[in-house]
mmCIF file with all atom_site columns, C-alpha atoms in Angstrom:
data_model
loop_
_atom_site.group_PDB
_atom_site.id
_atom_site.type_symbol
_atom_site.label_atom_id
_atom_site.label_alt_id
_atom_site.label_comp_id
_atom_site.label_asym_id
_atom_site.label_entity_id
_atom_site.label_seq_id
_atom_site.pdbx_PDB_ins_code
_atom_site.Cartn_x
_atom_site.Cartn_y
_atom_site.Cartn_z
_atom_site.occupancy
_atom_site.B_iso_or_equiv
_atom_site.pdbx_formal_charge
_atom_site.auth_seq_id
_atom_site.auth_comp_id
_atom_site.auth_asym_id
_atom_site.auth_atom_id
_atom_site.pdbx_PDB_model_num
ATOM 1   C CA . GLU F 1 1   ? 2.919  -37.101 21.659 1.00 0.00 ? 5   GLU F CA 1
ATOM 2   C CA . ALA F 1 2   ? 5.157  -39.580 21.910 1.00 0.00 ? 6   ALA F CA 1
ATOM 3   C CA . GLY F 1 3   ? 8.244  -38.580 23.105 1.00 0.00 ? 7   GLY F CA 1
ATOM 4   C CA . VAL F 1 4   ? 12.062 -39.788 22.494 1.00 0.00 ? 8   VAL F CA 1
ATOM 5   C CA . THR F 1 5   ? 12.762 -43.657 21.756 1.00 0.00 ? 9   THR F CA 1
ATOM 6   C CA . GLN F 1 6   ? 15.120 -45.601 22.332 1.00 0.00 ? 10  GLN F CA 1
ATOM 7   C CA . SER F 1 7   ? 15.995 -49.233 21.783 1.00 0.00 ? 11  SER F CA 1
ATOM 8   C CA . PRO F 1 8   ? 17.022 -51.260 22.987 1.00 0.00 ? 12  PRO F CA 1
ATOM 9   C CA . THR F 1 9   ? 16.689 -50.810 26.639 1.00 0.00 ? 13  THR F CA 1
ATOM 10  C CA . HIS F 1 10  ? 19.647 -52.964 27.507 1.00 0.00 ? 14  HIS F CA 1
ATOM 11  C CA . LEU F 1 11  ? 22.060 -54.140 25.606 1.00 0.00 ? 15  LEU F CA 1
ATOM 12  C CA . ILE F 1 12  ? 24.869 -56.858 26.556 1.00 0.00 ? 16  ILE F CA 1
ATOM 13  C CA . LYS F 1 13  ? 27.592 -57.632 24.575 1.00 0.00 ? 17  LYS F CA 1
ATOM 14  C CA . THR F 1 14  ? 30.902 -58.901 25.337 1.00 0.00 ? 18  THR F CA 1
ATOM 15  C CA . ARG F 1 15  ? 34.531 -57.149 24.367 1.00 0.00 ? 19  ARG F CA 1
ATOM 16  C CA . GLY F 1 16  ? 35.814 -56.870 21.286 1.00 0.00 ? 20  GLY F CA 1
ATOM 17  C CA . GLN F 1 17  ? 32.049 -56.948 19.998 1.00 0.00 ? 21  GLN F CA 1
ATOM 18  C CA . GLN F 1 18  ? 29.780 -53.736 17.862 1.00 0.00 ? 22  GLN F CA 1
ATOM 19  C CA . ALA F 1 19  ? 26.476 -52.463 19.051 1.00 0.00 ? 23  ALA F CA 1
ATOM 20  C CA . THR F 1 20  ? 24.156 -50.701 17.904 1.00 0.00 ? 24  THR F CA 1
ATOM 21  C CA . LEU F 1 21  ? 22.130 -48.015 19.767 1.00 0.00 ? 25  LEU F CA 1
ATOM 22  C CA . ARG F 1 22  ? 18.344 -46.729 17.903 1.00 0.00 ? 26  ARG F CA 1
ATOM 23  C CA . CYS F 1 23  ? 16.920 -43.140 18.060 1.00 0.00 ? 27  CYS F CA 1
ATOM 24  C CA . SER F 1 24  ? 14.019 -41.966 16.946 1.00 0.00 ? 28  SER F CA 1
ATOM 25  C CA . PRO F 1 25  ? 12.544 -38.096 18.421 1.00 0.00 ? 29  PRO F CA 1
ATOM 26  C CA . ILE F 1 26  ? 9.553  -36.626 19.296 1.00 0.00 ? 30  ILE F CA 1
ATOM 27  C CA . SER F 1 27  ? 7.896  -35.994 15.758 1.00 0.00 ? 31  SER F CA 1
ATOM 28  C CA . GLY F 1 28  ? 9.016  -33.315 13.764 1.00 0.00 ? 32  GLY F CA 1
ATOM 29  C CA . HIS F 1 29  ? 12.269 -32.749 15.707 1.00 0.00 ? 33  HIS F CA 1
ATOM 30  C CA . THR F 1 30  ? 15.167 -32.533 13.517 1.00 0.00 ? 34  THR F CA 1
ATOM 31  C CA . SER F 1 31  ? 17.704 -32.924 16.016 1.00 0.00 ? 35  SER F CA 1
ATOM 32  C CA . VAL F 1 32  ? 19.556 -35.800 17.346 1.00 0.00 ? 36  VAL F CA 1
ATOM 33  C CA . TYR F 1 33  ? 21.621 -35.786 20.187 1.00 0.00 ? 37  TYR F CA 1
ATOM 34  C CA . TRP F 1 34  ? 23.828 -38.893 21.587 1.00 0.00 ? 38  TRP F CA 1
ATOM 35  C CA . TYR F 1 35  ? 25.031 -38.913 24.936 1.00 0.00 ? 39  TYR F CA 1
ATOM 36  C CA . GLN F 1 36  ? 27.382 -41.246 27.127 1.00 0.00 ? 40  GLN F CA 1
ATOM 37  C CA . GLN F 1 37  ? 25.921 -41.226 31.123 1.00 0.00 ? 41  GLN F CA 1
ATOM 38  C CA . ALA F 1 38  ? 29.031 -43.437 32.872 1.00 0.00 ? 42  ALA F CA 1
ATOM 39  C CA . LEU F 1 39  ? 28.691 -43.934 36.157 1.00 0.00 ? 43  LEU F CA 1
ATOM 40  C CA . GLY F 1 40  ? 30.252 -41.305 38.717 1.00 0.00 ? 44  GLY F CA 1
ATOM 41  C CA . LEU F 1 41  ? 31.076 -39.207 35.376 1.00 0.00 ? 45  LEU F CA 1
ATOM 42  C CA . GLY F 1 42  ? 28.195 -37.543 34.429 1.00 0.00 ? 46  GLY F CA 1
ATOM 43  C CA . LEU F 1 43  ? 26.653 -37.147 30.849 1.00 0.00 ? 47  LEU F CA 1
ATOM 44  C CA . GLN F 1 44  ? 29.255 -36.980 28.145 1.00 0.00 ? 48  GLN F CA 1
ATOM 45  C CA . PHE F 1 45  ? 28.305 -34.995 24.801 1.00 0.00 ? 49  PHE F CA 1
ATOM 46  C CA . LEU F 1 46  ? 28.955 -37.553 21.739 1.00 0.00 ? 50  LEU F CA 1
ATOM 47  C CA . LEU F 1 47  ? 27.510 -36.617 18.632 1.00 0.00 ? 51  LEU F CA 1
ATOM 48  C CA . TRP F 1 48  ? 24.928 -34.005 17.017 1.00 0.00 ? 52  TRP F CA 1
ATOM 49  C CA . TYR F 1 49  ? 23.139 -35.182 14.163 1.00 0.00 ? 53  TYR F CA 1
ATOM 50  C CA . ASP F 1 50  ? 20.664 -32.431 12.222 1.00 0.00 ? 54  ASP F CA 1
ATOM 51  C CA . GLU F 1 51  ? 18.801 -32.721 8.665  1.00 0.00 ? 55  GLU F CA 1
ATOM 52  C CA . GLY F 1 52  ? 21.089 -35.843 8.046  1.00 0.00 ? 56  GLY F CA 1
ATOM 53  C CA . GLU F 1 53  ? 24.532 -34.610 8.967  1.00 0.00 ? 57  GLU F CA 1
ATOM 54  C CA . GLU F 1 54  ? 26.706 -35.289 11.386 1.00 0.00 ? 58  GLU F CA 1
ATOM 55  C CA . ARG F 1 55  ? 27.387 -31.396 13.104 1.00 0.00 ? 59  ARG F CA 1
ATOM 56  C CA . ASN F 1 56  ? 29.500 -31.761 15.859 1.00 0.00 ? 60  ASN F CA 1
ATOM 57  C CA . ARG F 1 57  ? 31.315 -34.408 17.410 1.00 0.00 ? 61  ARG F CA 1
ATOM 58  C CA . GLY F 1 58  ? 32.574 -34.683 21.405 1.00 0.00 ? 62  GLY F CA 1
ATOM 59  C CA . ASN F 1 59  ? 35.846 -36.125 22.539 1.00 0.00 ? 63  ASN F CA 1
ATOM 60  C CA . PHE F 1 60  ? 35.294 -39.575 21.777 1.00 0.00 ? 64  PHE F CA 1
ATOM 61  C CA . PRO F 1 61  ? 37.556 -42.139 19.271 1.00 0.00 ? 65  PRO F CA 1
ATOM 62  C CA . PRO F 1 62  ? 36.520 -42.812 16.172 1.00 0.00 ? 66  PRO F CA 1
ATOM 63  C CA . ARG F 1 63  ? 34.898 -46.312 17.349 1.00 0.00 ? 67  ARG F CA 1
ATOM 64  C CA . PHE F 1 64  ? 31.893 -44.534 17.702 1.00 0.00 ? 68  PHE F CA 1
ATOM 65  C CA . SER F 1 65  ? 30.090 -43.246 14.730 1.00 0.00 ? 69  SER F CA 1
ATOM 66  C CA . GLY F 1 66  ? 26.721 -42.621 13.784 1.00 0.00 ? 70  GLY F CA 1
ATOM 67  C CA . ARG F 1 67  ? 24.262 -41.617 11.370 1.00 0.00 ? 71  ARG F CA 1
ATOM 68  C CA . GLN F 1 68  ? 20.865 -39.675 10.842 1.00 0.00 ? 72  GLN F CA 1
ATOM 69  C CA . PHE F 1 69  ? 17.925 -41.476 8.611  1.00 0.00 ? 73  PHE F CA 1
ATOM 70  C CA . PRO F 1 70  ? 15.524 -39.405 6.475  1.00 0.00 ? 74  PRO F CA 1
ATOM 71  C CA . ASN F 1 71  ? 12.829 -39.510 8.739  1.00 0.00 ? 75  ASN F CA 1
ATOM 72  C CA . TYR F 1 72  ? 15.384 -38.029 11.373 1.00 0.00 ? 76  TYR F CA 1
ATOM 73  C CA . SER F 1 73  ? 15.624 -41.197 13.835 1.00 0.00 ? 77  SER F CA 1
ATOM 74  C CA . SER F 1 74  ? 19.315 -41.986 14.565 1.00 0.00 ? 78  SER F CA 1
ATOM 75  C CA . GLU F 1 75  ? 21.758 -45.190 15.130 1.00 0.00 ? 79  GLU F CA 1
ATOM 76  C CA . LEU F 1 76  ? 24.750 -45.075 17.245 1.00 0.00 ? 80  LEU F CA 1
ATOM 77  C CA . ASN F 1 77  ? 27.542 -47.803 16.727 1.00 0.00 ? 81  ASN F CA 1
ATOM 78  C CA . VAL F 1 78  ? 30.308 -48.174 18.723 1.00 0.00 ? 82  VAL F CA 1
ATOM 79  C CA . ASN F 1 79  ? 32.653 -50.493 17.644 1.00 0.00 ? 83  ASN F CA 1
ATOM 80  C CA . ALA F 1 80  ? 35.348 -52.677 19.228 1.00 0.00 ? 84  ALA F CA 1
ATOM 81  C CA . LEU F 1 81  ? 33.773 -52.410 22.216 1.00 0.00 ? 85  LEU F CA 1
ATOM 82  C CA . GLU F 1 82  ? 35.601 -51.875 25.642 1.00 0.00 ? 86  GLU F CA 1
ATOM 83  C CA . LEU F 1 83  ? 34.967 -52.352 29.327 1.00 0.00 ? 87  LEU F CA 1
ATOM 84  C CA . GLU F 1 84  ? 35.233 -48.562 29.862 1.00 0.00 ? 88  GLU F CA 1
ATOM 85  C CA . ASP F 1 85  ? 32.185 -48.285 27.229 1.00 0.00 ? 89  ASP F CA 1
ATOM 86  C CA . SER F 1 86  ? 29.440 -49.743 29.811 1.00 0.00 ? 90  SER F CA 1
ATOM 87  C CA . ALA F 1 87  ? 27.385 -46.350 30.545 1.00 0.00 ? 91  ALA F CA 1
ATOM 88  C CA . LEU F 1 88  ? 23.671 -45.207 29.694 1.00 0.00 ? 92  LEU F CA 1
ATOM 89  C CA . TYR F 1 89  ? 23.870 -44.215 26.549 1.00 0.00 ? 93  TYR F CA 1
ATOM 90  C CA . LEU F 1 90  ? 20.798 -41.508 26.313 1.00 0.00 ? 94  LEU F CA 1
ATOM 91  C CA . CYS F 1 91  ? 19.518 -39.808 22.944 1.00 0.00 ? 95  CYS F CA 1
ATOM 92  C CA . ALA F 1 92  ? 18.191 -36.093 22.844 1.00 0.00 ? 96  ALA F CA 1
ATOM 93  C CA . SER F 1 93  ? 16.126 -34.376 20.256 1.00 0.00 ? 97  SER F CA 1
ATOM 94  C CA . SER F 1 94  ? 15.148 -30.287 19.774 1.00 0.00 ? 98  SER F CA 1
ATOM 95  C CA . PRO F 1 95  ? 13.052 -28.954 17.084 1.00 0.00 ? 99  PRO F CA 1
ATOM 96  C CA . ASP F 1 96  ? 15.537 -26.679 15.456 1.00 0.00 ? 100 ASP F CA 1
ATOM 97  C CA . GLY F 1 97  ? 19.087 -27.376 17.003 1.00 0.00 ? 101 GLY F CA 1
ATOM 98  C CA . LEU F 1 98  ? 20.025 -25.537 20.489 1.00 0.00 ? 102 LEU F CA 1
ATOM 99  C CA . TYR F 1 99  ? 18.258 -22.346 19.318 1.00 0.00 ? 103 TYR F CA 1
ATOM 100 C CA . ASN F 1 100 ? 15.489 -23.018 21.632 1.00 0.00 ? 104 ASN F CA 1
ATOM 101 C CA . GLU F 1 101 ? 17.506 -24.405 23.744 1.00 0.00 ? 105 GLU F CA 1
ATOM 102 C CA . LYS F 1 102 ? 15.215 -27.689 24.916 1.00 0.00 ? 106 LYS F CA 1
ATOM 103 C CA . LEU F 1 103 ? 16.537 -30.868 24.777 1.00 0.00 ? 107 LEU F CA 1
ATOM 104 C CA . PHE F 1 104 ? 14.216 -33.884 25.434 1.00 0.00 ? 108 PHE F CA 1
ATOM 105 C CA . PHE F 1 105 ? 15.531 -37.317 26.422 1.00 0.00 ? 109 PHE F CA 1
ATOM 106 C CA . GLY F 1 106 ? 14.598 -40.714 26.408 1.00 0.00 ? 110 GLY F CA 1
ATOM 107 C CA . SER F 1 107 ? 14.853 -43.364 29.094 1.00 0.00 ? 111 SER F CA 1
ATOM 108 C CA . GLY F 1 108 ? 18.273 -44.899 27.570 1.00 0.00 ? 112 GLY F CA 1
ATOM 109 C CA . THR F 1 109 ? 19.817 -47.728 26.668 1.00 0.00 ? 113 THR F CA 1
ATOM 110 C CA . GLN F 1 110 ? 21.924 -49.532 29.299 1.00 0.00 ? 114 GLN F CA 1
ATOM 111 C CA . LEU F 1 111 ? 24.914 -51.151 27.386 1.00 0.00 ? 115 LEU F CA 1
ATOM 112 C CA . SER F 1 112 ? 26.774 -53.601 29.371 1.00 0.00 ? 116 SER F CA 1
ATOM 113 C CA . VAL F 1 113 ? 29.858 -54.921 27.940 1.00 0.00 ? 117 VAL F CA 1
ATOM 114 C CA . LEU F 1 114 ? 31.334 -57.879 29.636 1.00 0.00 ? 118 LEU F CA 1
ATOM 115 C CA . THR L 2 1   ? 36.445 -27.336 26.394 1.00 0.00 ? 225 THR L CA 1
ATOM 116 C CA . GLN L 2 2   ? 34.287 -25.653 29.506 1.00 0.00 ? 226 GLN L CA 1
ATOM 117 C CA . LEU L 2 3   ? 33.349 -27.399 32.336 1.00 0.00 ? 227 LEU L CA 1
ATOM 118 C CA . LEU L 2 4   ? 30.518 -27.413 34.827 1.00 0.00 ? 228 LEU L CA 1
ATOM 119 C CA . GLU L 2 5   ? 31.139 -27.844 38.504 1.00 0.00 ? 229 GLU L CA 1
ATOM 120 C CA . GLN L 2 6   ? 28.139 -29.000 41.107 1.00 0.00 ? 230 GLN L CA 1
ATOM 121 C CA . SER L 2 7   ? 28.177 -29.475 44.603 1.00 0.00 ? 231 SER L CA 1
ATOM 122 C CA . PRO L 2 8   ? 27.568 -30.916 47.142 1.00 0.00 ? 232 PRO L CA 1
ATOM 123 C CA . GLN L 2 9   ? 28.023 -33.957 45.018 1.00 0.00 ? 233 GLN L CA 1
ATOM 124 C CA . PHE L 2 10  ? 24.999 -35.927 47.644 1.00 0.00 ? 234 PHE L CA 1
ATOM 125 C CA . LEU L 2 11  ? 22.898 -34.540 49.519 1.00 0.00 ? 235 LEU L CA 1
ATOM 126 C CA . SER L 2 12  ? 20.496 -36.016 52.294 1.00 0.00 ? 236 SER L CA 1
ATOM 127 C CA . ILE L 2 13  ? 17.799 -34.087 54.099 1.00 0.00 ? 237 ILE L CA 1
ATOM 128 C CA . GLN L 2 14  ? 14.505 -34.531 55.894 1.00 0.00 ? 238 GLN L CA 1
ATOM 129 C CA . GLU L 2 15  ? 11.182 -33.925 54.411 1.00 0.00 ? 239 GLU L CA 1
ATOM 130 C CA . GLY L 2 16  ? 10.413 -30.412 55.148 1.00 0.00 ? 240 GLY L CA 1
ATOM 131 C CA . GLU L 2 17  ? 14.101 -28.311 54.937 1.00 0.00 ? 241 GLU L CA 1
ATOM 132 C CA . ASN L 2 18  ? 15.158 -26.064 52.589 1.00 0.00 ? 242 ASN L CA 1
ATOM 133 C CA . LEU L 2 19  ? 18.492 -26.709 50.344 1.00 0.00 ? 243 LEU L CA 1
ATOM 134 C CA . THR L 2 20  ? 20.616 -25.195 47.526 1.00 0.00 ? 244 THR L CA 1
ATOM 135 C CA . VAL L 2 21  ? 22.432 -26.242 45.162 1.00 0.00 ? 245 VAL L CA 1
ATOM 136 C CA . TYR L 2 22  ? 25.039 -25.062 42.894 1.00 0.00 ? 246 TYR L CA 1
ATOM 137 C CA . CYS L 2 23  ? 26.708 -24.905 39.509 1.00 0.00 ? 247 CYS L CA 1
ATOM 138 C CA . ASN L 2 24  ? 30.113 -23.165 38.710 1.00 0.00 ? 248 ASN L CA 1
ATOM 139 C CA . SER L 2 25  ? 31.715 -22.389 35.592 1.00 0.00 ? 249 SER L CA 1
ATOM 140 C CA . SER L 2 26  ? 35.115 -20.129 34.610 1.00 0.00 ? 250 SER L CA 1
ATOM 141 C CA . SER L 2 27  ? 33.609 -19.669 31.305 1.00 0.00 ? 251 SER L CA 1
ATOM 142 C CA . VAL L 2 28  ? 30.429 -17.814 29.696 1.00 0.00 ? 252 VAL L CA 1
ATOM 143 C CA . PHE L 2 29  ? 27.616 -19.740 28.387 1.00 0.00 ? 253 PHE L CA 1
ATOM 144 C CA . SER L 2 30  ? 24.627 -18.632 26.460 1.00 0.00 ? 254 SER L CA 1
ATOM 145 C CA . SER L 2 31  ? 22.214 -19.721 28.792 1.00 0.00 ? 255 SER L CA 1
ATOM 146 C CA . LEU L 2 32  ? 21.612 -22.300 31.751 1.00 0.00 ? 256 LEU L CA 1
ATOM 147 C CA . GLN L 2 33  ? 19.656 -25.010 32.158 1.00 0.00 ? 257 GLN L CA 1
ATOM 148 C CA . TRP L 2 34  ? 18.340 -27.318 35.427 1.00 0.00 ? 258 TRP L CA 1
ATOM 149 C CA . TYR L 2 35  ? 17.248 -30.728 34.592 1.00 0.00 ? 259 TYR L CA 1
ATOM 150 C CA . ARG L 2 36  ? 16.267 -34.125 36.930 1.00 0.00 ? 260 ARG L CA 1
ATOM 151 C CA . GLN L 2 37  ? 16.969 -37.161 36.721 1.00 0.00 ? 261 GLN L CA 1
ATOM 152 C CA . GLU L 2 38  ? 15.364 -40.348 37.759 1.00 0.00 ? 262 GLU L CA 1
ATOM 153 C CA . PRO L 2 39  ? 16.831 -43.656 38.219 1.00 0.00 ? 263 PRO L CA 1
ATOM 154 C CA . GLY L 2 40  ? 15.827 -45.488 34.732 1.00 0.00 ? 264 GLY L CA 1
ATOM 155 C CA . GLU L 2 41  ? 14.822 -42.811 33.105 1.00 0.00 ? 265 GLU L CA 1
ATOM 156 C CA . GLY L 2 42  ? 16.567 -39.611 30.994 1.00 0.00 ? 266 GLY L CA 1
ATOM 157 C CA . PRO L 2 43  ? 16.979 -35.937 32.307 1.00 0.00 ? 267 PRO L CA 1
ATOM 158 C CA . VAL L 2 44  ? 13.955 -33.873 32.411 1.00 0.00 ? 268 VAL L CA 1
ATOM 159 C CA . LEU L 2 45  ? 14.554 -30.029 31.772 1.00 0.00 ? 269 LEU L CA 1
ATOM 160 C CA . LEU L 2 46  ? 13.100 -28.085 34.549 1.00 0.00 ? 270 LEU L CA 1
ATOM 161 C CA . VAL L 2 47  ? 14.244 -24.774 33.555 1.00 0.00 ? 271 VAL L CA 1
ATOM 162 C CA . THR L 2 48  ? 16.356 -22.182 31.870 1.00 0.00 ? 272 THR L CA 1
ATOM 163 C CA . VAL L 2 49  ? 17.560 -19.271 32.682 1.00 0.00 ? 273 VAL L CA 1
ATOM 164 C CA . VAL L 2 50  ? 19.206 -17.409 29.563 1.00 0.00 ? 274 VAL L CA 1
ATOM 165 C CA . THR L 2 51  ? 20.075 -13.147 31.340 1.00 0.00 ? 275 THR L CA 1
ATOM 166 C CA . GLY L 2 52  ? 22.144 -12.654 33.776 1.00 0.00 ? 276 GLY L CA 1
ATOM 167 C CA . GLY L 2 53  ? 20.861 -12.287 37.301 1.00 0.00 ? 277 GLY L CA 1
ATOM 168 C CA . GLU L 2 54  ? 17.516 -14.069 36.364 1.00 0.00 ? 278 GLU L CA 1
ATOM 169 C CA . VAL L 2 55  ? 15.357 -15.623 38.866 1.00 0.00 ? 279 VAL L CA 1
ATOM 170 C CA . LYS L 2 56  ? 12.728 -18.100 38.123 1.00 0.00 ? 280 LYS L CA 1
ATOM 171 C CA . LYS L 2 57  ? 10.627 -19.944 40.629 1.00 0.00 ? 281 LYS L CA 1
ATOM 172 C CA . LEU L 2 58  ? 8.483  -23.329 39.889 1.00 0.00 ? 282 LEU L CA 1
ATOM 173 C CA . LYS L 2 59  ? 6.614  -23.684 42.600 1.00 0.00 ? 283 LYS L CA 1
ATOM 174 C CA . ARG L 2 60  ? 8.581  -24.659 45.631 1.00 0.00 ? 284 ARG L CA 1
ATOM 175 C CA . LEU L 2 61  ? 12.057 -24.174 43.083 1.00 0.00 ? 285 LEU L CA 1
ATOM 176 C CA . THR L 2 62  ? 14.071 -21.130 42.847 1.00 0.00 ? 286 THR L CA 1
ATOM 177 C CA . PHE L 2 63  ? 16.712 -20.864 39.755 1.00 0.00 ? 287 PHE L CA 1
ATOM 178 C CA . GLN L 2 64  ? 18.684 -18.119 39.807 1.00 0.00 ? 288 GLN L CA 1
ATOM 179 C CA . PHE L 2 65  ? 21.683 -16.955 37.197 1.00 0.00 ? 289 PHE L CA 1
ATOM 180 C CA . GLY L 2 66  ? 24.574 -15.191 38.009 1.00 0.00 ? 290 GLY L CA 1
ATOM 181 C CA . ASP L 2 67  ? 25.042 -11.656 37.167 1.00 0.00 ? 291 ASP L CA 1
ATOM 182 C CA . ALA L 2 68  ? 27.971 -12.539 34.782 1.00 0.00 ? 292 ALA L CA 1
ATOM 183 C CA . ARG L 2 69  ? 26.134 -15.730 33.568 1.00 0.00 ? 293 ARG L CA 1
ATOM 184 C CA . LYS L 2 70  ? 28.926 -18.194 34.643 1.00 0.00 ? 294 LYS L CA 1
ATOM 185 C CA . ASP L 2 71  ? 27.218 -19.643 37.692 1.00 0.00 ? 295 ASP L CA 1
ATOM 186 C CA . SER L 2 72  ? 23.845 -20.720 38.834 1.00 0.00 ? 296 SER L CA 1
ATOM 187 C CA . SER L 2 73  ? 21.671 -21.886 42.304 1.00 0.00 ? 297 SER L CA 1
ATOM 188 C CA . LEU L 2 74  ? 18.733 -24.095 43.054 1.00 0.00 ? 298 LEU L CA 1
ATOM 189 C CA . HIS L 2 75  ? 16.742 -23.582 45.766 1.00 0.00 ? 299 HIS L CA 1
ATOM 190 C CA . ILE L 2 76  ? 14.464 -26.040 47.015 1.00 0.00 ? 300 ILE L CA 1
ATOM 191 C CA . THR L 2 77  ? 11.770 -24.763 49.898 1.00 0.00 ? 301 THR L CA 1
ATOM 192 C CA . ALA L 2 78  ? 10.169 -27.703 52.107 1.00 0.00 ? 302 ALA L CA 1
ATOM 193 C CA . ALA L 2 79  ? 11.541 -30.893 50.211 1.00 0.00 ? 303 ALA L CA 1
ATOM 194 C CA . GLN L 2 80  ? 9.350  -33.513 50.026 1.00 0.00 ? 304 GLN L CA 1
ATOM 195 C CA . THR L 2 81  ? 10.275 -37.367 49.235 1.00 0.00 ? 305 THR L CA 1
ATOM 196 C CA . GLY L 2 82  ? 9.099  -36.733 45.443 1.00 0.00 ? 306 GLY L CA 1
ATOM 197 C CA . ASP L 2 83  ? 12.117 -34.305 44.879 1.00 0.00 ? 307 ASP L CA 1
ATOM 198 C CA . THR L 2 84  ? 14.558 -36.500 45.087 1.00 0.00 ? 308 THR L CA 1
ATOM 199 C CA . GLY L 2 85  ? 16.351 -37.495 42.127 1.00 0.00 ? 309 GLY L CA 1
ATOM 200 C CA . LEU L 2 86  ? 19.698 -36.116 40.554 1.00 0.00 ? 310 LEU L CA 1
ATOM 201 C CA . TYR L 2 87  ? 19.993 -32.956 39.549 1.00 0.00 ? 311 TYR L CA 1
ATOM 202 C CA . LEU L 2 88  ? 21.905 -31.700 36.830 1.00 0.00 ? 312 LEU L CA 1
ATOM 203 C CA . CYS L 2 89  ? 23.089 -28.358 35.158 1.00 0.00 ? 313 CYS L CA 1
ATOM 204 C CA . ALA L 2 90  ? 23.790 -27.504 31.416 1.00 0.00 ? 314 ALA L CA 1
ATOM 205 C CA . GLY L 2 91  ? 25.549 -24.902 29.710 1.00 0.00 ? 315 GLY L CA 1
ATOM 206 C CA . VAL L 2 92  ? 23.961 -24.036 26.183 1.00 0.00 ? 316 VAL L CA 1
ATOM 207 C CA . GLU L 2 93  ? 27.601 -23.186 24.650 1.00 0.00 ? 317 GLU L CA 1
ATOM 208 C CA . THR L 2 94  ? 27.907 -19.991 23.054 1.00 0.00 ? 318 THR L CA 1
ATOM 209 C CA . SER L 2 95  ? 28.154 -21.660 19.580 1.00 0.00 ? 319 SER L CA 1
ATOM 210 C CA . TYR L 2 96  ? 25.165 -23.522 20.243 1.00 0.00 ? 320 TYR L CA 1
ATOM 211 C CA . ASP L 2 97  ? 26.819 -26.469 18.613 1.00 0.00 ? 321 ASP L CA 1
ATOM 212 C CA . LYS L 2 98  ? 26.708 -28.499 22.525 1.00 0.00 ? 322 LYS L CA 1
ATOM 213 C CA . VAL L 2 99  ? 25.121 -28.446 25.692 1.00 0.00 ? 323 VAL L CA 1
ATOM 214 C CA . ILE L 2 100 ? 27.597 -29.517 28.420 1.00 0.00 ? 324 ILE L CA 1
ATOM 215 C CA . PHE L 2 101 ? 26.392 -30.996 31.243 1.00 0.00 ? 325 PHE L CA 1
ATOM 216 C CA . GLY L 2 102 ? 27.872 -30.635 34.895 1.00 0.00 ? 326 GLY L CA 1
ATOM 217 C CA . PRO L 2 103 ? 28.390 -34.476 36.893 1.00 0.00 ? 327 PRO L CA 1
ATOM 218 C CA . GLY L 2 104 ? 25.115 -33.628 38.982 1.00 0.00 ? 328 GLY L CA 1
ATOM 219 C CA . THR L 2 105 ? 23.965 -33.591 42.785 1.00 0.00 ? 329 THR L CA 1
ATOM 220 C CA . SER L 2 106 ? 21.606 -36.422 44.325 1.00 0.00 ? 330 SER L CA 1
ATOM 221 C CA . LEU L 2 107 ? 19.650 -35.333 46.135 1.00 0.00 ? 331 LEU L CA 1
ATOM 222 C CA . SER L 2 108 ? 17.735 -37.891 48.425 1.00 0.00 ? 332 SER L CA 1
ATOM 223 C CA . VAL L 2 109 ? 14.506 -36.980 50.700 1.00 0.00 ? 333 VAL L CA 1
ATOM 224 C CA . ILE L 2 110 ? 14.077 -39.185 53.525 1.00 0.00 ? 334 ILE L CA 1
ATOM 225 C CA . PRO L 2 111 ? 10.365 -38.888 55.033 1.00 0.00 ? 335 PRO L CA 1
#
């Protein structure tokens, strides 16, 4: 069974540009979570999508947005990139929200903003 | 927003030694989880503890959930170089709409 896949692996952008990160959950998983892991700051919760709807959002500005497609894959968009957006962006999936309390993570997209 | 603290932040030990890392919060969580993350990879779930006072063992790793469900510990017996990594504790909020992560303990096991 394929795990959570994220693309691209690495992404280099300049300040002010837009970045699009993609995530494919494990087959059968309907929930997708996005986290930002900046150096020294741990994983910060960004967004939760389930059944195509945004269910919860972390304490990030509106220029962080995303969506979930009918096949449950998800996209994270970051507009007007700032230097401090440089981080590892991790996607996780679960089969039924958090009620089974298991998250399966992808390997992440390393975003560098120059 | 509930917060999780972990200690120590960094730990470097010799192979064969024992160690304990701690995860603390002022808030109650539905459950606490422990993950291990290796460089260039996403975190991998090791265990979930749900009941206050619960103890779970995974080979040389022993996980304990505090009686008040606010803290947890991870004890590793006879550490091996393969145990090297970032150990993250995470709390599932009682509203089941978010998992909060601690900052992690970076463990280095030296041969």
